[in-house]
Amino acid sequence: MNKNAGIVGLGVCVPEKILTNFDLEKMVDTSDEWIKTRTGIEQRHIADENTFTSDLASKAAINALEDAGIKPEEVELIIVATITPDMFSPSTACIVQHKIGAVNAAAFDLNAACSGFTYGLTVASQFITSGYYKNALVIGAECLSKITDWKDRNTCVLFGDGAGAVVLKPVDEGRGILSTHLGADGSIGKHLTVPSLALEPQELEKRDPENPRTIWMNGSEVFKFAVKIIADATLAVLEKINLNIHDVDAIVPHQANLRIVDGAAKRLKFDNNKIFTNLQKYGNTSAASIPIALYEAVKSRFIKNDDLIVLVGFGGGLTWSSAVVKWYK
Ligand SMILES: CC(C)(COP(=O)(O)OP(=O)(O)OC[C@H]1O[C@@H](n2cnc3c(N)ncnc32)[C@H](O)[C@@H]1OP(=O)(O)O)[C@@H](O)C(=O)NCCC(=O)NCCS
């Protein structure tokens, strides 16, 4: 019988440098009070000019492998979820494979923006449950500071850099990843964009022409989408295995905005105190936010063995993704 994939190792890495809301007050027309009341964010970590996504991803990966007791050369698959790859090619996953010495691993990147980690978890778990691979490293890693317009107060207060990694292995029945759910709606992708090769006129006109390859967002549209989709994706992934919201011990959502989390909790009629947040310290780190939050939720014993947890992501694409995990490590 096929086994579930379970998370057997966790690791994180965030850059040392902290940028506070007070620092931002000196850079754009904003205030600590505005940022805190509208988002909940108090500070974020920012990589220095010589640090890139693969550096943060590699350190998080090594920490996760140590936690799992697996040597780099034993790793069979590496997936890096990111929208800030070091290069178009090689993929960040291949760079990480080389940096950590995972010489026997297949490696590729996955772009589903802030939903990327749970997308990656879903893809990797298929390889484990089918028996194709015996283990997998799933990493969410970003250097969003490098695609941020530091003159745009609408976006520059929101994002941060970081990486989180997990190791997956087959686990006993009833434990690990019990269900996953993925979705996308490209027709509303225009609400959150970062241009690459194509610099279309409608994208150019929203940006500083000197620095056009930066994040642009229609904040209120993304906000409304996020509140609805957290609730919908949570219920959908539970329904797949005939569970409901009352069965859930904790939710670890993508960390974007405390008001989004509050709105989703109300919609789900779910106790806010059972939703883990740490965006106050890190801002929105896109694909890295869920694994960093999961790491801290486990270390602080917010999540304990035998808890039923839901991971839920949403973001650029627009995309969404969720997973039900019976925690045991
Ligand atoms: C971005 C966001 C915090 C803005 O909050 P909001 O309550 O929707 O605020 P609004 O967009 O209505 O803007 C209100 C005013 O604040 C201003 N403002 C925007 N950023 C500001 C800042 N950093 N400091 C001070 N004022 C700011 C706006 O210019 C606007 O001013 P105006 O009314 O004079 O035009 C919110 O929309 C949001 O969190 N959206 C989702 C973002 C997200 O999480 N995206 C990632 C998903 S993966």
mmCIF file of C-alpha atoms and ligand atoms in Angstrom:
data_model
loop_
_atom_site.group_PDB
_atom_site.id
_atom_site.type_symbol
_atom_site.label_atom_id
_atom_site.label_comp_id
_atom_site.label_asym_id
_atom_site.label_seq_id
_atom_site.Cartn_x
_atom_site.Cartn_y
_atom_site.Cartn_z
ATOM 1 C CA MET A 1 0.000 0.000 0.000
ATOM 2 C CA ASN A 2 1.214 3.524 -0.777
ATOM 3 C CA LYS A 3 2.508 5.498 2.169
ATOM 4 C CA ASN A 4 1.798 9.173 2.914
ATOM 5 C CA ALA A 5 4.577 11.732 2.693
ATOM 6 C CA GLY A 6 5.423 13.302 6.036
ATOM 7 C CA ILE A 7 7.563 16.255 7.080
ATOM 8 C CA VAL A 8 10.552 14.807 8.945
ATOM 9 C CA GLY A 9 12.881 17.824 8.971
ATOM 10 C CA LEU A 10 12.523 21.609 9.111
ATOM 11 C CA GLY A 11 15.043 24.414 8.562
ATOM 12 C CA VAL A 12 15.044 28.166 8.015
ATOM 13 C CA CYS A 13 17.431 30.958 7.114
ATOM 14 C CA VAL A 14 16.749 34.690 7.197
ATOM 15 C CA PRO A 15 19.285 37.441 6.496
ATOM 16 C CA GLU A 16 20.722 39.176 9.566
ATOM 17 C CA LYS A 17 19.865 42.721 8.557
ATOM 18 C CA ILE A 18 16.542 43.984 9.934
ATOM 19 C CA LEU A 19 14.633 46.864 8.353
ATOM 20 C CA THR A 20 12.100 48.329 10.791
ATOM 21 C CA ASN A 21 9.037 50.421 10.050
ATOM 22 C CA PHE A 22 10.953 53.351 11.559
ATOM 23 C CA ASP A 23 13.733 52.813 8.995
ATOM 24 C CA LEU A 24 11.075 52.917 6.257
ATOM 25 C CA GLU A 25 9.732 56.216 7.618
ATOM 26 C CA LYS A 26 13.054 57.714 6.508
ATOM 27 C CA MET A 27 12.772 56.230 2.998
ATOM 28 C CA VAL A 28 9.142 56.868 1.926
ATOM 29 C CA ASP A 29 6.109 58.829 3.105
ATOM 30 C CA THR A 30 4.821 56.269 5.607
ATOM 31 C CA SER A 31 4.642 55.672 9.350
ATOM 32 C CA ASP A 32 5.125 52.816 11.771
ATOM 33 C CA GLU A 33 1.522 53.355 12.855
ATOM 34 C CA TRP A 34 0.125 53.087 9.295
ATOM 35 C CA ILE A 35 2.099 49.913 8.523
ATOM 36 C CA LYS A 36 1.238 48.246 11.843
ATOM 37 C CA THR A 37 -2.473 49.036 11.777
ATOM 38 C CA ARG A 38 -2.964 48.221 8.060
ATOM 39 C CA THR A 39 -0.772 45.096 7.924
ATOM 40 C CA GLY A 40 0.542 44.034 11.350
ATOM 41 C CA ILE A 41 4.132 44.129 10.049
ATOM 42 C CA GLU A 42 6.760 45.649 12.379
ATOM 43 C CA GLN A 43 10.010 44.675 10.657
ATOM 44 C CA ARG A 44 11.422 42.515 7.872
ATOM 45 C CA HIS A 45 14.805 40.883 7.127
ATOM 46 C CA ILE A 46 16.700 42.117 4.064
ATOM 47 C CA ALA A 47 19.553 40.365 2.233
ATOM 48 C CA ASP A 48 22.753 42.286 1.528
ATOM 49 C CA GLU A 49 23.754 42.985 -2.068
ATOM 50 C CA ASN A 50 25.863 39.820 -2.353
ATOM 51 C CA THR A 51 23.258 37.435 -0.948
ATOM 52 C CA PHE A 52 20.757 35.790 -3.289
ATOM 53 C CA THR A 53 17.891 33.315 -3.051
ATOM 54 C CA SER A 54 20.147 30.256 -3.473
ATOM 55 C CA ASP A 55 22.270 31.347 -0.476
ATOM 56 C CA LEU A 56 19.260 31.531 1.850
ATOM 57 C CA ALA A 57 17.745 28.364 0.328
ATOM 58 C CA SER A 58 20.967 26.358 0.769
ATOM 59 C CA LYS A 59 21.311 27.288 4.445
ATOM 60 C CA ALA A 60 17.657 26.472 5.145
ATOM 61 C CA ALA A 61 18.114 23.152 3.283
ATOM 62 C CA ILE A 62 21.197 22.164 5.286
ATOM 63 C CA ASN A 63 19.349 22.944 8.531
ATOM 64 C CA ALA A 64 16.354 20.855 7.437
ATOM 65 C CA LEU A 65 18.560 17.914 6.407
ATOM 66 C CA GLU A 66 20.371 18.011 9.780
ATOM 67 C CA ASP A 67 17.004 18.089 11.536
ATOM 68 C CA ALA A 68 15.902 15.027 9.508
ATOM 69 C CA GLY A 69 19.222 13.192 9.952
ATOM 70 C CA ILE A 70 19.698 12.857 6.183
ATOM 71 C CA LYS A 71 22.995 13.431 4.362
ATOM 72 C CA PRO A 72 22.978 15.715 1.285
ATOM 73 C CA GLU A 73 24.079 12.851 -0.980
ATOM 74 C CA GLU A 74 21.014 10.835 0.079
ATOM 75 C CA VAL A 75 18.579 13.501 -1.200
ATOM 76 C CA GLU A 76 16.620 12.318 -4.266
ATOM 77 C CA LEU A 77 14.611 15.420 -5.239
ATOM 78 C CA ILE A 78 14.956 19.176 -4.649
ATOM 79 C CA ILE A 79 12.129 21.582 -5.459
ATOM 80 C CA VAL A 80 12.706 25.300 -4.897
ATOM 81 C CA ALA A 81 9.572 27.436 -4.937
ATOM 82 C CA THR A 82 10.566 30.994 -5.771
ATOM 83 C CA ILE A 83 9.731 34.067 -7.864
ATOM 84 C CA THR A 84 13.195 35.527 -7.273
ATOM 85 C CA PRO A 85 15.564 32.956 -8.811
ATOM 86 C CA ASP A 86 19.266 33.909 -8.930
ATOM 87 C CA MET A 87 19.257 33.233 -12.698
ATOM 88 C CA PHE A 88 16.834 32.176 -15.467
ATOM 89 C CA SER A 89 19.129 29.185 -15.862
ATOM 90 C CA PRO A 90 20.453 27.213 -14.079
ATOM 91 C CA SER A 91 17.453 26.939 -11.786
ATOM 92 C CA THR A 92 17.893 27.933 -8.163
ATOM 93 C CA ALA A 93 17.257 24.270 -7.270
ATOM 94 C CA CYS A 94 20.299 23.225 -9.357
ATOM 95 C CA ILE A 95 22.427 25.920 -7.704
ATOM 96 C CA VAL A 96 21.277 24.694 -4.289
ATOM 97 C CA GLN A 97 21.954 21.065 -5.284
ATOM 98 C CA HIS A 98 25.567 22.018 -6.048
ATOM 99 C CA LYS A 99 26.011 24.252 -2.977
ATOM 100 C CA ILE A 100 24.815 21.607 -0.501
ATOM 101 C CA GLY A 101 26.407 18.631 -2.297
ATOM 102 C CA ALA A 102 23.165 16.789 -3.064
ATOM 103 C CA VAL A 103 24.908 15.075 -5.975
ATOM 104 C CA ASN A 104 22.242 12.400 -6.474
ATOM 105 C CA ALA A 105 19.181 14.663 -6.500
ATOM 106 C CA ALA A 106 16.949 15.731 -9.371
ATOM 107 C CA ALA A 107 16.288 19.462 -9.072
ATOM 108 C CA PHE A 108 13.866 22.029 -10.475
ATOM 109 C CA ASP A 109 12.198 25.342 -9.604
ATOM 110 C CA LEU A 110 8.492 25.948 -9.274
ATOM 111 C CA ASN A 111 6.818 29.339 -9.658
ATOM 112 C CA ALA A 112 3.483 29.729 -7.919
ATOM 113 C CA ALA A 113 4.451 32.923 -6.047
ATOM 114 C CA CYS A 114 3.205 32.966 -2.449
ATOM 115 C CA SER A 115 1.387 29.650 -3.003
ATOM 116 C CA GLY A 116 4.664 28.078 -4.148
ATOM 117 C CA PHE A 117 5.631 26.200 -1.015
ATOM 118 C CA THR A 118 2.341 24.305 -0.733
ATOM 119 C CA TYR A 119 2.398 23.710 -4.511
ATOM 120 C CA GLY A 120 5.903 22.245 -4.053
ATOM 121 C CA LEU A 121 4.771 20.139 -1.125
ATOM 122 C CA THR A 122 1.956 18.730 -3.272
ATOM 123 C CA VAL A 123 4.248 17.895 -6.201
ATOM 124 C CA ALA A 124 6.922 16.309 -3.999
ATOM 125 C CA SER A 125 4.402 14.277 -2.026
ATOM 126 C CA GLN A 126 3.198 12.650 -5.276
ATOM 127 C CA PHE A 127 6.740 11.337 -5.879
ATOM 128 C CA ILE A 128 6.894 9.954 -2.327
ATOM 129 C CA THR A 129 3.456 8.314 -2.207
ATOM 130 C CA SER A 130 4.006 6.707 -5.609
ATOM 131 C CA GLY A 131 7.331 5.261 -4.416
ATOM 132 C CA TYR A 132 9.259 7.060 -7.182
ATOM 133 C CA TYR A 133 11.509 8.799 -4.608
ATOM 134 C CA LYS A 134 12.278 7.898 -0.999
ATOM 135 C CA ASN A 135 12.780 11.490 0.108
ATOM 136 C CA ALA A 136 12.475 15.075 -1.137
ATOM 137 C CA LEU A 137 13.609 18.519 -0.104
ATOM 138 C CA VAL A 138 11.010 21.267 -0.616
ATOM 139 C CA ILE A 139 12.282 24.811 -0.190
ATOM 140 C CA GLY A 140 10.453 28.143 -0.325
ATOM 141 C CA ALA A 141 12.994 30.941 -0.750
ATOM 142 C CA GLU A 142 12.907 34.573 -1.819
ATOM 143 C CA CYS A 143 14.971 37.741 -2.077
ATOM 144 C CA LEU A 144 11.998 40.036 -2.700
ATOM 145 C CA SER A 145 14.054 43.071 -1.665
ATOM 146 C CA LYS A 146 15.799 42.772 -5.049
ATOM 147 C CA ILE A 147 12.549 43.236 -7.004
ATOM 148 C CA THR A 148 11.053 45.859 -4.688
ATOM 149 C CA ASP A 149 10.677 49.482 -5.756
ATOM 150 C CA TRP A 150 11.989 51.165 -2.605
ATOM 151 C CA LYS A 151 10.301 54.408 -3.658
ATOM 152 C CA ASP A 152 6.813 52.836 -3.821
ATOM 153 C CA ARG A 153 5.182 53.008 -0.378
ATOM 154 C CA ASN A 154 2.285 50.840 -1.595
ATOM 155 C CA THR A 155 4.553 47.809 -1.824
ATOM 156 C CA CYS A 156 7.947 48.404 -0.188
ATOM 157 C CA VAL A 157 6.556 48.203 3.350
ATOM 158 C CA LEU A 158 5.103 44.733 2.772
ATOM 159 C CA PHE A 159 7.887 42.377 1.749
ATOM 160 C CA GLY A 160 10.947 40.663 3.243
ATOM 161 C CA ASP A 161 13.593 38.057 2.410
ATOM 162 C CA GLY A 162 14.036 34.535 3.775
ATOM 163 C CA ALA A 163 13.922 30.790 3.188
ATOM 164 C CA GLY A 164 12.311 27.760 4.775
ATOM 165 C CA ALA A 165 12.861 24.107 3.906
ATOM 166 C CA VAL A 166 11.294 20.765 4.753
ATOM 167 C CA VAL A 167 12.368 17.162 4.176
ATOM 168 C CA LEU A 168 9.668 14.708 3.137
ATOM 169 C CA LYS A 169 9.793 10.942 3.642
ATOM 170 C CA PRO A 170 7.216 8.136 3.660
ATOM 171 C CA VAL A 171 5.405 7.916 7.012
ATOM 172 C CA ASP A 172 2.862 5.600 8.606
ATOM 173 C CA GLU A 173 -0.759 5.631 7.518
ATOM 174 C CA GLY A 174 -2.864 8.380 9.066
ATOM 175 C CA ARG A 175 0.138 10.692 9.477
ATOM 176 C CA GLY A 176 1.823 13.290 7.284
ATOM 177 C CA ILE A 177 0.165 14.970 4.304
ATOM 178 C CA LEU A 178 -3.409 13.683 4.158
ATOM 179 C CA SER A 179 -4.799 15.901 1.413
ATOM 180 C CA THR A 180 -3.792 18.788 -0.858
ATOM 181 C CA HIS A 181 -5.668 21.229 -3.067
ATOM 182 C CA LEU A 182 -4.280 23.518 -5.786
ATOM 183 C CA GLY A 183 -5.868 26.261 -7.850
ATOM 184 C CA ALA A 184 -5.136 29.139 -10.208
ATOM 185 C CA ASP A 185 -7.016 31.910 -12.006
ATOM 186 C CA GLY A 186 -4.807 33.563 -14.625
ATOM 187 C CA SER A 187 -7.592 35.969 -15.601
ATOM 188 C CA ILE A 188 -6.912 37.966 -12.410
ATOM 189 C CA GLY A 189 -3.120 37.633 -12.545
ATOM 190 C CA LYS A 190 -2.925 41.296 -13.579
ATOM 191 C CA HIS A 191 -3.539 42.351 -9.958
ATOM 192 C CA LEU A 192 -0.051 41.267 -8.825
ATOM 193 C CA THR A 193 2.766 41.401 -11.366
ATOM 194 C CA VAL A 194 6.557 41.406 -11.721
ATOM 195 C CA PRO A 195 7.704 41.847 -15.350
ATOM 196 C CA SER A 196 10.500 39.736 -16.778
ATOM 197 C CA LEU A 197 11.325 39.679 -20.509
ATOM 198 C CA ALA A 198 8.052 41.165 -21.729
ATOM 199 C CA LEU A 199 7.684 44.785 -20.656
ATOM 200 C CA GLU A 200 4.181 45.465 -21.908
ATOM 201 C CA PRO A 201 2.972 49.087 -22.048
ATOM 202 C CA GLN A 202 0.282 48.518 -19.397
ATOM 203 C CA GLU A 203 2.957 47.160 -17.038
ATOM 204 C CA LEU A 204 5.500 49.897 -17.856
ATOM 205 C CA GLU A 205 3.082 52.714 -17.123
ATOM 206 C CA LYS A 206 2.572 51.517 -13.539
ATOM 207 C CA ARG A 207 6.274 51.641 -12.733
ATOM 208 C CA ASP A 208 9.369 53.767 -12.471
ATOM 209 C CA PRO A 209 10.778 53.576 -16.049
ATOM 210 C CA GLU A 210 14.293 53.527 -14.569
ATOM 211 C CA ASN A 211 13.450 50.409 -12.559
ATOM 212 C CA PRO A 212 10.586 48.563 -14.269
ATOM 213 C CA ARG A 213 11.159 44.945 -13.150
ATOM 214 C CA THR A 214 9.600 45.429 -9.738
ATOM 215 C CA ILE A 215 6.529 44.211 -7.842
ATOM 216 C CA TRP A 216 3.290 46.045 -8.580
ATOM 217 C CA MET A 217 0.079 45.185 -6.837
ATOM 218 C CA ASN A 218 -3.550 46.226 -6.725
ATOM 219 C CA GLY A 219 -3.634 45.871 -2.934
ATOM 220 C CA SER A 220 -7.368 46.042 -2.361
ATOM 221 C CA GLU A 221 -8.194 43.467 -5.104
ATOM 222 C CA VAL A 222 -5.563 41.065 -3.763
ATOM 223 C CA PHE A 223 -6.851 41.660 -0.242
ATOM 224 C CA LYS A 224 -10.447 40.687 -1.143
ATOM 225 C CA PHE A 225 -9.232 37.668 -3.115
ATOM 226 C CA ALA A 226 -7.016 36.534 -0.220
ATOM 227 C CA VAL A 227 -9.706 36.625 2.476
ATOM 228 C CA LYS A 228 -12.094 34.570 0.333
ATOM 229 C CA ILE A 229 -9.547 32.094 -0.994
ATOM 230 C CA ILE A 230 -7.989 31.250 2.399
ATOM 231 C CA ALA A 231 -11.448 30.204 3.566
ATOM 232 C CA ASP A 232 -12.392 28.406 0.329
ATOM 233 C CA ALA A 233 -9.063 26.548 -0.025
ATOM 234 C CA THR A 234 -9.134 25.492 3.634
ATOM 235 C CA LEU A 235 -12.637 24.057 3.335
ATOM 236 C CA ALA A 236 -11.905 22.411 -0.037
ATOM 237 C CA VAL A 237 -8.832 20.511 1.169
ATOM 238 C CA LEU A 238 -10.670 19.300 4.283
ATOM 239 C CA GLU A 239 -13.731 18.248 2.301
ATOM 240 C CA LYS A 240 -11.569 15.979 0.113
ATOM 241 C CA ILE A 241 -11.004 13.713 3.129
ATOM 242 C CA ASN A 242 -14.439 14.207 4.705
ATOM 243 C CA LEU A 243 -13.208 16.492 7.492
ATOM 244 C CA ASN A 244 -14.450 19.945 8.425
ATOM 245 C CA ILE A 245 -13.139 23.074 10.117
ATOM 246 C CA HIS A 246 -14.060 21.752 13.588
ATOM 247 C CA ASP A 247 -11.489 18.971 13.152
ATOM 248 C CA VAL A 248 -8.624 21.469 12.718
ATOM 249 C CA ASP A 249 -6.222 22.211 15.596
ATOM 250 C CA ALA A 250 -4.196 24.950 13.851
ATOM 251 C CA ILE A 251 -3.899 26.839 10.575
ATOM 252 C CA VAL A 252 -0.577 28.113 9.205
ATOM 253 C CA PRO A 253 -1.477 30.565 6.429
ATOM 254 C CA HIS A 254 0.723 32.494 4.046
ATOM 255 C CA GLN A 255 1.916 35.500 6.034
ATOM 256 C CA ALA A 256 0.827 38.641 4.183
ATOM 257 C CA ASN A 257 -1.352 40.797 6.412
ATOM 258 C CA LEU A 258 -2.962 40.336 9.855
ATOM 259 C CA ARG A 259 -6.215 41.854 8.573
ATOM 260 C CA ILE A 260 -6.362 39.187 5.843
ATOM 261 C CA VAL A 261 -5.912 36.500 8.511
ATOM 262 C CA ASP A 262 -8.635 38.078 10.703
ATOM 263 C CA GLY A 263 -11.026 38.288 7.745
ATOM 264 C CA ALA A 264 -10.432 34.652 6.817
ATOM 265 C CA ALA A 265 -10.881 33.510 10.440
ATOM 266 C CA LYS A 266 -14.264 35.279 10.578
ATOM 267 C CA ARG A 267 -15.331 33.728 7.289
ATOM 268 C CA LEU A 268 -14.362 30.275 8.553
ATOM 269 C CA LYS A 269 -15.800 30.939 12.040
ATOM 270 C CA PHE A 270 -12.423 29.664 13.277
ATOM 271 C CA ASP A 271 -10.708 30.787 16.498
ATOM 272 C CA ASN A 272 -8.109 33.384 15.571
ATOM 273 C CA ASN A 273 -5.839 32.173 18.376
ATOM 274 C CA LYS A 274 -5.412 28.885 16.506
ATOM 275 C CA ILE A 275 -3.972 30.641 13.425
ATOM 276 C CA PHE A 276 -0.198 31.036 13.578
ATOM 277 C CA THR A 277 1.271 34.381 12.522
ATOM 278 C CA ASN A 278 4.821 35.718 12.524
ATOM 279 C CA LEU A 279 4.518 38.291 9.726
ATOM 280 C CA GLN A 280 5.110 40.927 12.430
ATOM 281 C CA LYS A 281 8.826 39.947 12.339
ATOM 282 C CA TYR A 282 9.356 38.975 8.704
ATOM 283 C CA GLY A 283 6.774 40.767 6.523
ATOM 284 C CA ASN A 284 5.564 38.868 3.474
ATOM 285 C CA THR A 285 8.342 36.525 2.288
ATOM 286 C CA SER A 286 6.207 34.969 -0.488
ATOM 287 C CA ALA A 287 7.086 31.272 -0.997
ATOM 288 C CA ALA A 288 9.213 31.279 2.171
ATOM 289 C CA SER A 289 6.475 32.450 4.507
ATOM 290 C CA ILE A 290 4.670 29.166 5.189
ATOM 291 C CA PRO A 291 7.793 27.057 5.893
ATOM 292 C CA ILE A 292 9.264 29.802 8.125
ATOM 293 C CA ALA A 293 5.942 30.053 9.989
ATOM 294 C CA LEU A 294 5.649 26.255 10.242
ATOM 295 C CA TYR A 295 9.188 26.042 11.675
ATOM 296 C CA GLU A 296 8.389 28.625 14.350
ATOM 297 C CA ALA A 297 4.976 27.119 15.100
ATOM 298 C CA VAL A 298 6.596 23.725 15.745
ATOM 299 C CA LYS A 299 9.563 25.087 17.747
ATOM 300 C CA SER A 300 7.247 27.153 19.963
ATOM 301 C CA ARG A 301 4.930 24.143 20.411
ATOM 302 C CA PHE A 302 2.009 26.032 18.863
ATOM 303 C CA ILE A 303 1.821 22.823 16.810
ATOM 304 C CA LYS A 304 2.266 19.514 18.635
ATOM 305 C CA ASN A 305 2.348 15.864 17.627
ATOM 306 C CA ASP A 306 -1.019 14.506 16.487
ATOM 307 C CA ASP A 307 -2.405 17.982 15.729
ATOM 308 C CA LEU A 308 -4.385 18.255 12.516
ATOM 309 C CA ILE A 309 -3.103 21.337 10.719
ATOM 310 C CA VAL A 310 -3.945 23.179 7.514
ATOM 311 C CA LEU A 311 -1.287 25.020 5.501
ATOM 312 C CA VAL A 312 -2.833 27.522 3.106
ATOM 313 C CA GLY A 313 -1.186 29.784 0.532
ATOM 314 C CA PHE A 314 -2.421 32.430 -1.921
ATOM 315 C CA GLY A 315 -0.713 34.905 -4.193
ATOM 316 C CA GLY A 316 0.552 35.863 -7.636
ATOM 317 C CA GLY A 317 -0.913 34.028 -10.590
ATOM 318 C CA LEU A 318 -3.322 34.416 -8.949
ATOM 319 C CA THR A 319 -2.871 31.049 -7.287
ATOM 320 C CA TRP A 320 -3.871 29.214 -4.146
ATOM 321 C CA SER A 321 -2.880 25.966 -2.465
ATOM 322 C CA SER A 322 -3.642 24.115 0.743
ATOM 323 C CA ALA A 323 -2.620 20.952 2.570
ATOM 324 C CA VAL A 324 -3.959 19.003 5.540
ATOM 325 C CA VAL A 325 -1.181 17.522 7.654
ATOM 326 C CA LYS A 326 -1.467 15.200 10.628
ATOM 327 C CA TRP A 327 1.613 16.494 12.408
ATOM 328 C CA TYR A 328 4.074 13.948 13.747
ATOM 329 C CA LYS A 329 7.810 14.453 13.894
HETATM 330 C C1 LIG B 1 -1.608 46.985 0.629
HETATM 331 C C2 LIG B 1 -2.613 47.122 1.748
HETATM 332 C C3 LIG B 1 -1.930 46.953 3.085
HETATM 333 C C4 LIG B 1 -3.236 48.506 1.691
HETATM 334 O O1 LIG B 1 -4.168 48.649 2.720
HETATM 335 P P1 LIG B 1 -5.582 49.323 2.432
HETATM 336 O O2 LIG B 1 -6.300 49.438 3.693
HETATM 337 O O3 LIG B 1 -6.203 48.482 1.341
HETATM 338 O O4 LIG B 1 -5.159 50.728 1.933
HETATM 339 P P2 LIG B 1 -5.547 51.411 0.542
HETATM 340 O O5 LIG B 1 -4.923 50.659 -0.572
HETATM 341 O O6 LIG B 1 -7.036 51.583 0.566
HETATM 342 O O7 LIG B 1 -4.812 52.769 0.660
HETATM 343 C C5 LIG B 1 -5.293 53.728 1.539
HETATM 344 C C6 LIG B 1 -4.379 54.944 1.495
HETATM 345 O O8 LIG B 1 -3.127 54.623 2.110
HETATM 346 C C7 LIG B 1 -2.074 55.033 1.269
HETATM 347 N N1 LIG B 1 -0.904 54.188 1.489
HETATM 348 C C8 LIG B 1 -0.545 53.068 0.813
HETATM 349 N N2 LIG B 1 0.594 52.602 1.329
HETATM 350 C C9 LIG B 1 0.933 53.407 2.349
HETATM 351 C C10 LIG B 1 2.009 53.419 3.254
HETATM 352 N N3 LIG B 1 2.971 52.492 3.242
HETATM 353 N N4 LIG B 1 2.045 54.387 4.192
HETATM 354 C C11 LIG B 1 1.094 55.331 4.260
HETATM 355 N N5 LIG B 1 0.058 55.375 3.409
HETATM 356 C C12 LIG B 1 -0.027 54.416 2.463
HETATM 357 C C13 LIG B 1 -2.613 54.911 -0.117
HETATM 358 O O9 LIG B 1 -1.874 55.746 -0.990
HETATM 359 C C14 LIG B 1 -4.038 55.397 0.065
HETATM 360 O O10 LIG B 1 -4.024 56.797 0.104
HETATM 361 P P3 LIG B 1 -5.156 57.632 -0.652
HETATM 362 O O11 LIG B 1 -6.440 57.196 -0.018
HETATM 363 O O12 LIG B 1 -4.757 59.040 -0.370
HETATM 364 O O13 LIG B 1 -5.043 57.227 -2.093
HETATM 365 C C15 LIG B 1 -3.733 46.063 1.611
HETATM 366 O O14 LIG B 1 -4.508 46.353 0.490
HETATM 367 C C16 LIG B 1 -3.216 44.687 1.485
HETATM 368 O O15 LIG B 1 -2.645 44.147 2.416
HETATM 369 N N6 LIG B 1 -3.446 44.014 0.331
HETATM 370 C C17 LIG B 1 -3.006 42.678 0.117
HETATM 371 C C18 LIG B 1 -1.557 42.745 -0.046
HETATM 372 C C19 LIG B 1 -0.897 41.414 -0.013
HETATM 373 O O16 LIG B 1 -0.882 40.796 0.991
HETATM 374 N N7 LIG B 1 -0.341 41.023 -1.134
HETATM 375 C C20 LIG B 1 0.434 39.880 -1.263
HETATM 376 C C21 LIG B 1 -0.424 38.716 -1.456
HETATM 377 S S1 LIG B 1 0.557 37.351 -1.678
#
